[in-house]
Amino acid sequence: MLPTIDSQFQLKNLITPQEIATSNSLKAQTRQNSATSKWASPISGTLNDEALRAEQEKQEKSKCLEQRRKHLSTILETEKNNFQTELLSHRQSVSTGATRPNFLREISDKEQPKIVDNKFHLNSIEEPKLENLQLDEKRTLYQPQELHQRFDDEQDKQYDRKNRNQQLKIILQQQMDEFNQKEQESEILKQEEERLLKDQWKLKQIEEERKKTEKSSVQPDSGRQLLRQHKAKLHKRAKEIQEQLELDIKILASIAYTNEQSNLEQSEQLKRNVLNTLQQFQQQIKLEREKEQEFDDMYPDDADKYWSRREQEWNHEREIREKLIEEIIEKKKEEIIKKLKLLKQQQEEIHEKQRILINDMEQARKYDLIEKQKQLKEKEISNTQQERENFRLEFEKQNIIEYEDKKQTDKLVQQEIAVNTTTNEPKFYGRRRANWN
């Protein structure tokens, strides 16, 4: 239903163009002040580069939105003023009631698409903001779970680092113990080498002493001297034989004592030979001392015969002793040389193992240093991430506050637009009947 001509004249008398313009201007100023006060929300705190860029982009979007709103408000106010002007001018120029409904219908048809377009534009702006708000709410909802998961991950990393450090300490301690053990083995081998070299030197001394003893033995004419001096010379010769036997026993005892003191594996055959020969020489010197006591009861002729027989026995026994002693000394030399080679090989192996252990310990120390530096770096990164997370939470909180403020402002603007749209349409009071009477 459309308003009648009389209702239009009544509306004209009630509202003047100046009042309408003044009222619209005051409403626009009020909306602008309200929007400006709501939009001017300061952001506290110090922003880093990433947050500053985000804040700048957000401010630019807010500025564009504000400019768009101002532009729409200006267009709306202009349209309203034009509408009021056209309405008043049309009221003054209209002469019949038939043209007024058509005019109002045209105006309504023109304004309706504009209102729809404005609402569509506002919805297109608000929908992304609403989606962002929903995402922020979801992020805020899942944030405690993320923090808990991050805390658990950090605890696992610390536990792994602690285990690695503990294992590294155990490995280093084992390597140090092994290194000390190799040092002790090397010292023992060194002492054994010195002892073997000393035994080798003793063997040389023994050989030289035996050679001197052989040179100082009885000369070929000692037999004739014994024939002249009889018993005295027999005693002297017997003493020389006993001294040679004692020297050989001393040599064998020295070799046997050396074998017993050695920490290395000994030759069982050499040991048995030395002990058997030592027993023979001890038994022989015992017999020589018993036979020496028989010299006092001999006659000169018996002494001459006894000398010839004993000289052959002594020479034969001396040759056997020399052969046995030389054989034992040669075997002892070979054994010493073999042991020296084995000691040298063992020392080289120990030195190689020590070198490997030193390299391993050096690598372990480097790894320990790298782990410590890595822990410091991770701690620094964790602190930085925590600071960024705190800032992000504060920033999101501020965004939510600003979004609520803007949402309230937009709601007020839409309410104002709806009020203005409904008040601009004149009320229809029905068509008056013409009085034909």
GROMACS .gro file of C-alpha atoms in nm:
model
  437
    1MET     CA    1   0.000   0.000   0.000
    2LEU     CA    2   0.122   0.352  -0.087
    3PRO     CA    3   0.075   0.673   0.106
    4THR     CA    4  -0.190   0.923  -0.007
    5ILE     CA    5  -0.133   1.281  -0.113
    6ASP     CA    6  -0.274   1.413   0.216
    7SER     CA    7  -0.031   1.203   0.420
    8GLN     CA    8   0.254   1.338   0.211
    9PHE     CA    9   0.152   1.695   0.284
   10GLN     CA   10   0.127   1.613   0.656
   11LEU     CA   11   0.481   1.462   0.651
   12LYS     CA   12   0.603   1.772   0.469
   13ASN     CA   13   0.466   1.997   0.739
   14LEU     CA   14   0.620   1.786   1.018
   15ILE     CA   15   0.980   1.746   0.881
   16THR     CA   16   1.169   2.019   0.704
   17PRO     CA   17   1.475   1.963   0.482
   18GLN     CA   18   1.705   2.153   0.718
   19GLU     CA   19   1.607   1.936   1.012
   20ILE     CA   20   1.661   1.620   0.814
   21ALA     CA   21   2.007   1.733   0.696
   22THR     CA   22   2.106   1.840   1.048
   23SER     CA   23   1.990   1.510   1.197
   24ASN     CA   24   2.175   1.306   0.938
   25SER     CA   25   2.492   1.508   0.987
   26LEU     CA   26   2.482   1.458   1.365
   27LYS     CA   27   2.423   1.085   1.324
   28ALA     CA   28   2.712   1.052   1.082
   29GLN     CA   29   2.944   1.245   1.316
   30THR     CA   30   2.833   1.029   1.610
   31ARG     CA   31   2.899   0.707   1.418
   32GLN     CA   32   3.238   0.831   1.304
   33ASN     CA   33   3.340   0.932   1.655
   34SER     CA   34   3.219   0.601   1.797
   35ALA     CA   35   3.398   0.399   1.529
   36THR     CA   36   3.715   0.605   1.570
   37SER     CA   37   3.715   0.561   1.946
   38LYS     CA   38   3.659   0.187   1.909
   39TRP     CA   39   3.913   0.138   1.635
   40ALA     CA   40   4.190   0.335   1.808
   41SER     CA   41   4.316   0.050   2.023
   42PRO     CA   42   4.690   0.079   2.110
   43ILE     CA   43   4.914  -0.225   2.105
   44SER     CA   44   5.151  -0.246   2.396
   45GLY     CA   45   5.485  -0.414   2.415
   46THR     CA   46   5.786  -0.442   2.194
   47LEU     CA   47   5.737  -0.635   1.872
   48ASN     CA   48   6.006  -0.823   1.685
   49ASP     CA   49   6.040  -0.799   1.310
   50GLU     CA   50   5.789  -1.071   1.222
   51ALA     CA   51   5.527  -0.947   1.466
   52LEU     CA   52   5.585  -0.588   1.356
   53ARG     CA   53   5.519  -0.680   0.992
   54ALA     CA   54   5.204  -0.866   1.097
   55GLU     CA   55   5.091  -0.568   1.300
   56GLN     CA   56   5.159  -0.330   1.011
   57GLU     CA   57   4.958  -0.550   0.774
   58LYS     CA   58   4.679  -0.567   1.026
   59GLN     CA   59   4.680  -0.189   1.070
   60GLU     CA   60   4.673  -0.143   0.693
   61LYS     CA   61   4.373  -0.377   0.666
   62SER     CA   62   4.203  -0.195   0.951
   63LYS     CA   63   4.274   0.137   0.784
   64CYS     CA   64   4.133   0.012   0.454
   65LEU     CA   65   3.827  -0.120   0.632
   66GLU     CA   66   3.781   0.209   0.810
   67GLN     CA   67   3.816   0.402   0.485
   68ARG     CA   68   3.566   0.167   0.321
   69ARG     CA   69   3.322   0.219   0.602
   70LYS     CA   70   3.363   0.594   0.585
   71HIS     CA   71   3.315   0.581   0.211
   72LEU     CA   72   3.000   0.373   0.250
   73SER     CA   73   2.872   0.602   0.521
   74THR     CA   74   2.936   0.902   0.299
   75ILE     CA   75   2.761   0.737   0.007
   76LEU     CA   76   2.473   0.641   0.230
   77GLU     CA   77   2.443   0.991   0.369
   78THR     CA   78   2.460   1.137   0.021
   79GLU     CA   79   2.194   0.901  -0.101
   80LYS     CA   80   1.978   0.982   0.195
   81ASN     CA   81   2.017   1.354   0.138
   82ASN     CA   82   1.943   1.316  -0.231
   83PHE     CA   83   1.646   1.104  -0.148
   84GLN     CA   84   1.514   1.360   0.095
   85THR     CA   85   1.572   1.637  -0.156
   86GLU     CA   86   1.403   1.451  -0.435
   87LEU     CA   87   1.121   1.358  -0.204
   88LEU     CA   88   1.062   1.718  -0.100
   89SER     CA   89   1.090   1.850  -0.453
   90HIS     CA   90   0.856   1.585  -0.574
   91ARG     CA   91   0.606   1.669  -0.302
   92GLN     CA   92   0.606   2.028  -0.416
   93SER     CA   93   0.567   1.943  -0.784
   94VAL     CA   94   0.327   1.653  -0.765
   95SER     CA   95  -0.027   1.745  -0.871
   96THR     CA   96  -0.205   1.413  -0.873
   97GLY     CA   97  -0.206   1.103  -0.656
   98ALA     CA   98  -0.137   0.866  -0.941
   99THR     CA   99   0.228   0.968  -0.997
  100ARG     CA  100   0.334   0.948  -0.632
  101PRO     CA  101   0.312   0.568  -0.588
  102ASN     CA  102   0.508   0.515  -0.908
  103PHE     CA  103   0.777   0.757  -0.789
  104LEU     CA  104   0.811   0.589  -0.449
  105ARG     CA  105   0.825   0.248  -0.612
  106GLU     CA  106   1.107   0.364  -0.840
  107ILE     CA  107   1.299   0.508  -0.546
  108SER     CA  108   1.254   0.186  -0.346
  109ASP     CA  109   1.368  -0.021  -0.645
  110LYS     CA  110   1.680   0.195  -0.680
  111GLU     CA  111   1.775   0.188  -0.311
  112GLN     CA  112   1.717  -0.182  -0.253
  113PRO     CA  113   2.011  -0.302  -0.473
  114LYS     CA  114   2.242  -0.051  -0.304
  115ILE     CA  115   2.147  -0.177   0.041
  116VAL     CA  116   2.192  -0.536  -0.073
  117ASP     CA  117   2.532  -0.454  -0.225
  118ASN     CA  118   2.645  -0.280   0.093
  119LYS     CA  119   2.537  -0.572   0.308
  120PHE     CA  120   2.709  -0.818   0.074
  121HIS     CA  121   3.030  -0.617   0.087
  122LEU     CA  122   3.019  -0.601   0.465
  123ASN     CA  123   2.956  -0.974   0.483
  124SER     CA  124   3.249  -1.044   0.248
  125ILE     CA  125   3.472  -0.843   0.480
  126GLU     CA  126   3.345  -0.993   0.804
  127GLU     CA  127   3.343  -1.359   0.696
  128PRO     CA  128   3.727  -1.392   0.670
  129LYS     CA  129   3.760  -1.217   1.003
  130LEU     CA  130   3.511  -1.457   1.155
  131GLU     CA  131   3.702  -1.754   1.013
  132ASN     CA  132   4.027  -1.616   1.154
  133LEU     CA  133   3.862  -1.573   1.491
  134GLN     CA  134   3.741  -1.933   1.482
  135LEU     CA  135   4.092  -2.050   1.397
  136ASP     CA  136   4.230  -1.841   1.682
  137GLU     CA  137   3.976  -1.995   1.918
  138LYS     CA  138   4.073  -2.345   1.803
  139ARG     CA  139   4.441  -2.258   1.840
  140THR     CA  140   4.374  -2.128   2.190
  141LEU     CA  141   4.182  -2.448   2.267
  142TYR     CA  142   4.461  -2.678   2.146
  143GLN     CA  143   4.741  -2.464   2.281
  144PRO     CA  144   4.761  -2.635   2.626
  145GLN     CA  145   4.793  -2.971   2.452
  146GLU     CA  146   5.072  -2.837   2.231
  147LEU     CA  147   5.250  -2.693   2.533
  148HIS     CA  148   5.217  -3.022   2.718
  149GLN     CA  149   5.348  -3.216   2.417
  150ARG     CA  150   5.635  -2.971   2.379
  151PHE     CA  151   5.719  -3.009   2.747
  152ASP     CA  152   5.721  -3.389   2.712
  153ASP     CA  153   5.946  -3.366   2.405
  154GLU     CA  154   6.186  -3.141   2.593
  155GLN     CA  155   6.193  -3.383   2.885
  156ASP     CA  156   6.270  -3.672   2.647
  157LYS     CA  157   6.551  -3.473   2.487
  158GLN     CA  158   6.701  -3.393   2.827
  159TYR     CA  159   6.675  -3.760   2.928
  160ASP     CA  160   6.850  -3.868   2.606
  161ARG     CA  161   7.124  -3.610   2.656
  162LYS     CA  162   7.173  -3.726   3.014
  163ASN     CA  163   7.202  -4.090   2.902
  164ARG     CA  164   7.450  -3.997   2.629
  165ASN     CA  165   7.662  -3.803   2.876
  166GLN     CA  166   7.652  -4.090   3.123
  167GLN     CA  167   7.753  -4.342   2.857
  168LEU     CA  168   8.029  -4.110   2.740
  169LYS     CA  169   8.166  -4.084   3.095
  170ILE     CA  170   8.160  -4.463   3.130
  171ILE     CA  171   8.341  -4.507   2.798
  172LEU     CA  172   8.603  -4.249   2.894
  173GLN     CA  173   8.658  -4.417   3.230
  174GLN     CA  174   8.697  -4.757   3.063
  175GLN     CA  175   8.943  -4.612   2.816
  176MET     CA  176   9.142  -4.450   3.096
  177ASP     CA  177   9.152  -4.778   3.291
  178GLU     CA  178   9.261  -4.966   2.982
  179PHE     CA  179   9.525  -4.704   2.909
  180ASN     CA  180   9.662  -4.733   3.266
  181GLN     CA  181   9.665  -5.112   3.234
  182LYS     CA  182   9.861  -5.088   2.910
  183GLU     CA  183  10.104  -4.852   3.081
  184GLN     CA  184  10.161  -5.108   3.357
  185GLU     CA  185  10.209  -5.387   3.104
  186SER     CA  186  10.453  -5.171   2.913
  187GLU     CA  187  10.647  -5.102   3.232
  188ILE     CA  188  10.660  -5.475   3.315
  189LEU     CA  189  10.782  -5.557   2.965
  190LYS     CA  190  11.042  -5.287   2.991
  191GLN     CA  191  11.171  -5.432   3.317
  192GLU     CA  192  11.174  -5.780   3.164
  193GLU     CA  193  11.371  -5.648   2.869
  194GLU     CA  194  11.626  -5.490   3.100
  195ARG     CA  195  11.659  -5.816   3.294
  196LEU     CA  196  11.710  -6.016   2.974
  197LEU     CA  197  11.973  -5.774   2.854
  198LYS     CA  198  12.143  -5.807   3.191
  199ASP     CA  199  12.133  -6.188   3.163
  200GLN     CA  200  12.280  -6.161   2.817
  201TRP     CA  201  12.561  -5.950   2.952
  202LYS     CA  202  12.619  -6.203   3.234
  203LEU     CA  203  12.649  -6.484   2.983
  204LYS     CA  204  12.918  -6.292   2.801
  205GLN     CA  205  13.101  -6.239   3.128
  206ILE     CA  206  13.073  -6.608   3.211
  207GLU     CA  207  13.217  -6.707   2.873
  208GLU     CA  208  13.510  -6.472   2.918
  209GLU     CA  209  13.574  -6.603   3.269
  210ARG     CA  210  13.570  -6.965   3.150
  211LYS     CA  211  13.813  -6.881   2.873
  212LYS     CA  212  14.050  -6.728   3.125
  213THR     CA  213  14.016  -7.035   3.347
  214GLU     CA  214  14.101  -7.267   3.058
  215LYS     CA  215  14.413  -7.066   2.976
  216SER     CA  216  14.530  -7.081   3.336
  217SER     CA  217  14.483  -7.457   3.351
  218VAL     CA  218  14.770  -7.698   3.406
  219GLN     CA  219  15.030  -7.689   3.125
  220PRO     CA  220  15.156  -8.011   2.950
  221ASP     CA  221  15.458  -8.034   3.178
  222SER     CA  222  15.249  -8.024   3.495
  223GLY     CA  223  15.250  -8.406   3.496
  224ARG     CA  224  15.629  -8.421   3.535
  225GLN     CA  225  15.611  -8.167   3.811
  226LEU     CA  226  15.352  -8.384   3.984
  227LEU     CA  227  15.586  -8.681   3.952
  228ARG     CA  228  15.852  -8.483   4.135
  229GLN     CA  229  15.631  -8.326   4.395
  230HIS     CA  230  15.377  -8.606   4.420
  231LYS     CA  231  15.110  -8.537   4.673
  232ALA     CA  232  15.137  -8.156   4.686
  233LYS     CA  233  15.081  -8.122   4.316
  234LEU     CA  234  14.795  -8.373   4.319
  235HIS     CA  235  14.626  -8.165   4.584
  236LYS     CA  236  14.679  -7.851   4.377
  237ARG     CA  237  14.540  -8.010   4.062
  238ALA     CA  238  14.241  -8.142   4.253
  239LYS     CA  239  14.173  -7.792   4.385
  240GLU     CA  240  14.185  -7.652   4.030
  241ILE     CA  241  13.936  -7.914   3.911
  242GLN     CA  242  13.711  -7.835   4.203
  243GLU     CA  243  13.730  -7.462   4.125
  244GLN     CA  244  13.632  -7.530   3.764
  245LEU     CA  245  13.341  -7.741   3.882
  246GLU     CA  246  13.232  -7.470   4.125
  247LEU     CA  247  13.248  -7.212   3.845
  248ASP     CA  248  13.038  -7.433   3.619
  249ILE     CA  249  12.791  -7.492   3.903
  250LYS     CA  250  12.773  -7.117   3.959
  251ILE     CA  251  12.702  -7.062   3.590
  252LEU     CA  252  12.430  -7.326   3.587
  253ALA     CA  253  12.279  -7.193   3.909
  254SER     CA  254  12.275  -6.844   3.761
  255ILE     CA  255  12.096  -6.970   3.451
  256ALA     CA  256  11.850  -7.177   3.654
  257TYR     CA  257  11.779  -6.883   3.889
  258THR     CA  258  11.721  -6.657   3.589
  259ASN     CA  259  11.468  -6.900   3.444
  260GLU     CA  260  11.279  -6.922   3.772
  261GLN     CA  261  11.256  -6.540   3.804
  262SER     CA  262  11.137  -6.483   3.448
  263ASN     CA  263  10.772  -6.384   3.399
  264LEU     CA  264  10.769  -6.515   3.046
  265GLU     CA  265  10.710  -6.870   2.930
  266GLN     CA  266  11.028  -7.072   2.980
  267SER     CA  267  11.172  -7.357   2.776
  268GLU     CA  268  11.104  -7.677   2.973
  269GLN     CA  269  11.379  -7.866   2.792
  270LEU     CA  270  11.639  -7.603   2.876
  271LYS     CA  271  11.526  -7.598   3.236
  272ARG     CA  272  11.555  -7.977   3.267
  273ASN     CA  273  11.900  -7.976   3.106
  274VAL     CA  274  12.026  -7.710   3.342
  275LEU     CA  275  11.898  -7.890   3.652
  276ASN     CA  276  12.037  -8.228   3.541
  277THR     CA  277  12.376  -8.082   3.457
  278LEU     CA  278  12.383  -7.896   3.787
  279GLN     CA  279  12.319  -8.219   3.976
  280GLN     CA  280  12.596  -8.395   3.782
  281PHE     CA  281  12.846  -8.122   3.859
  282GLN     CA  282  12.753  -8.120   4.226
  283GLN     CA  283  12.798  -8.498   4.242
  284GLN     CA  284  13.129  -8.471   4.057
  285ILE     CA  285  13.274  -8.210   4.293
  286LYS     CA  286  13.168  -8.426   4.585
  287LEU     CA  287  13.361  -8.720   4.436
  288GLU     CA  288  13.665  -8.501   4.371
  289ARG     CA  289  13.676  -8.398   4.736
  290GLU     CA  290  13.650  -8.762   4.849
  291LYS     CA  291  13.932  -8.870   4.614
  292GLU     CA  292  14.147  -8.581   4.731
  293GLN     CA  293  14.151  -8.732   5.080
  294GLU     CA  294  14.304  -9.053   4.936
  295PHE     CA  295  14.617  -8.867   4.816
  296ASP     CA  296  14.777  -8.867   5.162
  297ASP     CA  297  14.790  -9.250   5.180
  298MET     CA  298  14.945  -9.300   4.832
  299TYR     CA  299  15.304  -9.393   4.755
  300PRO     CA  300  15.502  -9.203   4.487
  301ASP     CA  301  15.468  -9.481   4.230
  302ASP     CA  302  15.096  -9.504   4.293
  303ALA     CA  303  15.072  -9.126   4.263
  304ASP     CA  304  15.237  -9.138   3.920
  305LYS     CA  305  14.995  -9.400   3.796
  306TYR     CA  306  14.704  -9.225   3.959
  307TRP     CA  307  14.804  -8.895   3.795
  308SER     CA  308  14.811  -9.044   3.445
  309ARG     CA  309  14.471  -9.203   3.494
  310ARG     CA  310  14.314  -8.899   3.663
  311GLU     CA  311  14.453  -8.661   3.401
  312GLN     CA  312  14.266  -8.847   3.131
  313GLU     CA  313  13.950  -8.854   3.339
  314TRP     CA  314  13.980  -8.483   3.416
  315ASN     CA  315  14.030  -8.391   3.051
  316HIS     CA  316  13.735  -8.606   2.947
  317GLU     CA  317  13.513  -8.459   3.219
  318ARG     CA  318  13.626  -8.107   3.129
  319GLU     CA  319  13.535  -8.161   2.764
  320ILE     CA  320  13.192  -8.294   2.862
  321ARG     CA  321  13.137  -7.999   3.096
  322GLU     CA  322  13.244  -7.748   2.834
  323LYS     CA  323  13.014  -7.905   2.578
  324LEU     CA  324  12.720  -7.901   2.819
  325ILE     CA  325  12.790  -7.546   2.932
  326GLU     CA  326  12.826  -7.421   2.574
  327GLU     CA  327  12.504  -7.593   2.474
  328ILE     CA  328  12.317  -7.445   2.769
  329ILE     CA  329  12.461  -7.099   2.706
  330GLU     CA  330  12.368  -7.111   2.338
  331LYS     CA  331  12.015  -7.219   2.419
  332LYS     CA  332  11.996  -6.945   2.678
  333LYS     CA  333  12.114  -6.690   2.421
  334GLU     CA  334  11.853  -6.807   2.172
  335GLU     CA  335  11.586  -6.793   2.439
  336ILE     CA  336  11.688  -6.441   2.540
  337ILE     CA  337  11.688  -6.323   2.178
  338LYS     CA  338  11.346  -6.482   2.121
  339LYS     CA  339  11.210  -6.322   2.435
  340LEU     CA  340  11.350  -5.984   2.336
  341LYS     CA  341  11.178  -6.007   1.999
  342LEU     CA  342  10.853  -6.108   2.166
  343LEU     CA  343  10.886  -5.821   2.414
  344LYS     CA  344  10.950  -5.578   2.132
  345GLN     CA  345  10.643  -5.704   1.946
  346GLN     CA  346  10.429  -5.678   2.260
  347GLN     CA  347  10.558  -5.328   2.326
  348GLU     CA  348  10.470  -5.224   1.972
  349GLU     CA  349  10.119  -5.366   2.014
  350ILE     CA  350  10.078  -5.184   2.345
  351HIS     CA  351  10.201  -4.859   2.194
  352GLU     CA  352   9.957  -4.900   1.904
  353LYS     CA  353   9.669  -4.966   2.144
  354GLN     CA  354   9.773  -4.664   2.349
  355ARG     CA  355   9.774  -4.451   2.038
  356ILE     CA  356   9.424  -4.574   1.946
  357LEU     CA  357   9.305  -4.510   2.302
  358ILE     CA  358   9.446  -4.159   2.296
  359ASN     CA  359   9.267  -4.089   1.966
  360ASP     CA  360   8.943  -4.234   2.103
  361MET     CA  361   8.967  -4.025   2.418
  362GLU     CA  362   9.039  -3.716   2.212
  363GLN     CA  363   8.735  -3.787   1.994
  364ALA     CA  364   8.526  -3.846   2.306
  365ARG     CA  365   8.638  -3.513   2.451
  366LYS     CA  366   8.551  -3.338   2.124
  367TYR     CA  367   8.212  -3.509   2.120
  368ASP     CA  368   8.155  -3.401   2.480
  369LEU     CA  369   8.243  -3.043   2.389
  370ILE     CA  370   8.009  -3.054   2.088
  371GLU     CA  371   7.729  -3.193   2.307
  372LYS     CA  372   7.776  -2.913   2.558
  373GLN     CA  373   7.771  -2.650   2.284
  374LYS     CA  374   7.462  -2.817   2.135
  375GLN     CA  375   7.288  -2.809   2.473
  376LEU     CA  376   7.365  -2.440   2.514
  377LYS     CA  377   7.236  -2.372   2.161
  378GLU     CA  378   6.918  -2.571   2.223
  379LYS     CA  379   6.863  -2.389   2.549
  380GLU     CA  380   6.905  -2.056   2.376
  381ILE     CA  381   6.665  -2.160   2.098
  382SER     CA  382   6.415  -2.285   2.356
  383ASN     CA  383   6.427  -1.954   2.540
  384THR     CA  384   6.380  -1.765   2.214
  385GLN     CA  385   6.086  -1.985   2.116
  386GLN     CA  386   5.933  -1.937   2.459
  387GLU     CA  387   5.962  -1.561   2.424
  388ARG     CA  388   5.804  -1.575   2.079
  389GLU     CA  389   5.527  -1.800   2.208
  390ASN     CA  390   5.451  -1.559   2.493
  391PHE     CA  391   5.448  -1.269   2.252
  392ARG     CA  392   5.222  -1.463   2.011
  393LEU     CA  393   4.976  -1.535   2.290
  394GLU     CA  394   4.972  -1.172   2.391
  395PHE     CA  395   4.931  -1.069   2.029
  396GLU     CA  396   4.642  -1.312   1.972
  397LYS     CA  397   4.477  -1.193   2.290
  398GLN     CA  398   4.504  -0.834   2.169
  399ASN     CA  399   4.364  -0.937   1.830
  400ILE     CA  400   4.064  -1.100   1.993
  401ILE     CA  401   3.996  -0.787   2.194
  402GLU     CA  402   4.024  -0.572   1.884
  403TYR     CA  403   3.806  -0.811   1.688
  404GLU     CA  404   3.535  -0.797   1.954
  405ASP     CA  405   3.554  -0.418   1.954
  406LYS     CA  406   3.526  -0.404   1.577
  407LYS     CA  407   3.247  -0.659   1.579
  408GLN     CA  408   3.053  -0.446   1.825
  409THR     CA  409   3.120  -0.138   1.614
  410ASP     CA  410   3.006  -0.313   1.297
  411LYS     CA  411   2.694  -0.428   1.475
  412LEU     CA  412   2.616  -0.073   1.578
  413VAL     CA  413   2.678   0.050   1.222
  414GLN     CA  414   2.448  -0.215   1.077
  415GLN     CA  415   2.182  -0.131   1.333
  416GLU     CA  416   2.214   0.236   1.241
  417ILE     CA  417   2.185   0.151   0.871
  418ALA     CA  418   1.879  -0.061   0.939
  419VAL     CA  419   1.720   0.218   1.143
  420ASN     CA  420   1.790   0.478   0.875
  421THR     CA  421   1.656   0.249   0.604
  422THR     CA  422   1.331   0.186   0.786
  423THR     CA  423   1.277   0.551   0.885
  424ASN     CA  424   1.330   0.680   0.532
  425GLU     CA  425   1.021   0.502   0.401
  426PRO     CA  426   0.703   0.712   0.465
  427LYS     CA  427   0.420   0.548   0.647
  428PHE     CA  428   0.101   0.465   0.457
  429TYR     CA  429  -0.210   0.592   0.624
  430GLY     CA  430  -0.460   0.480   0.362
  431ARG     CA  431  -0.625   0.666   0.073
  432ARG     CA  432  -0.883   0.927   0.160
  433ARG     CA  433  -1.210   0.908  -0.021
  434ALA     CA  434  -1.324   1.209  -0.213
  435ASN     CA  435  -1.629   1.380  -0.078
  436TRP     CA  436  -1.873   1.393  -0.370
  437ASN     CA  437  -2.142   1.548  -0.169
   0.00000   0.00000   0.00000
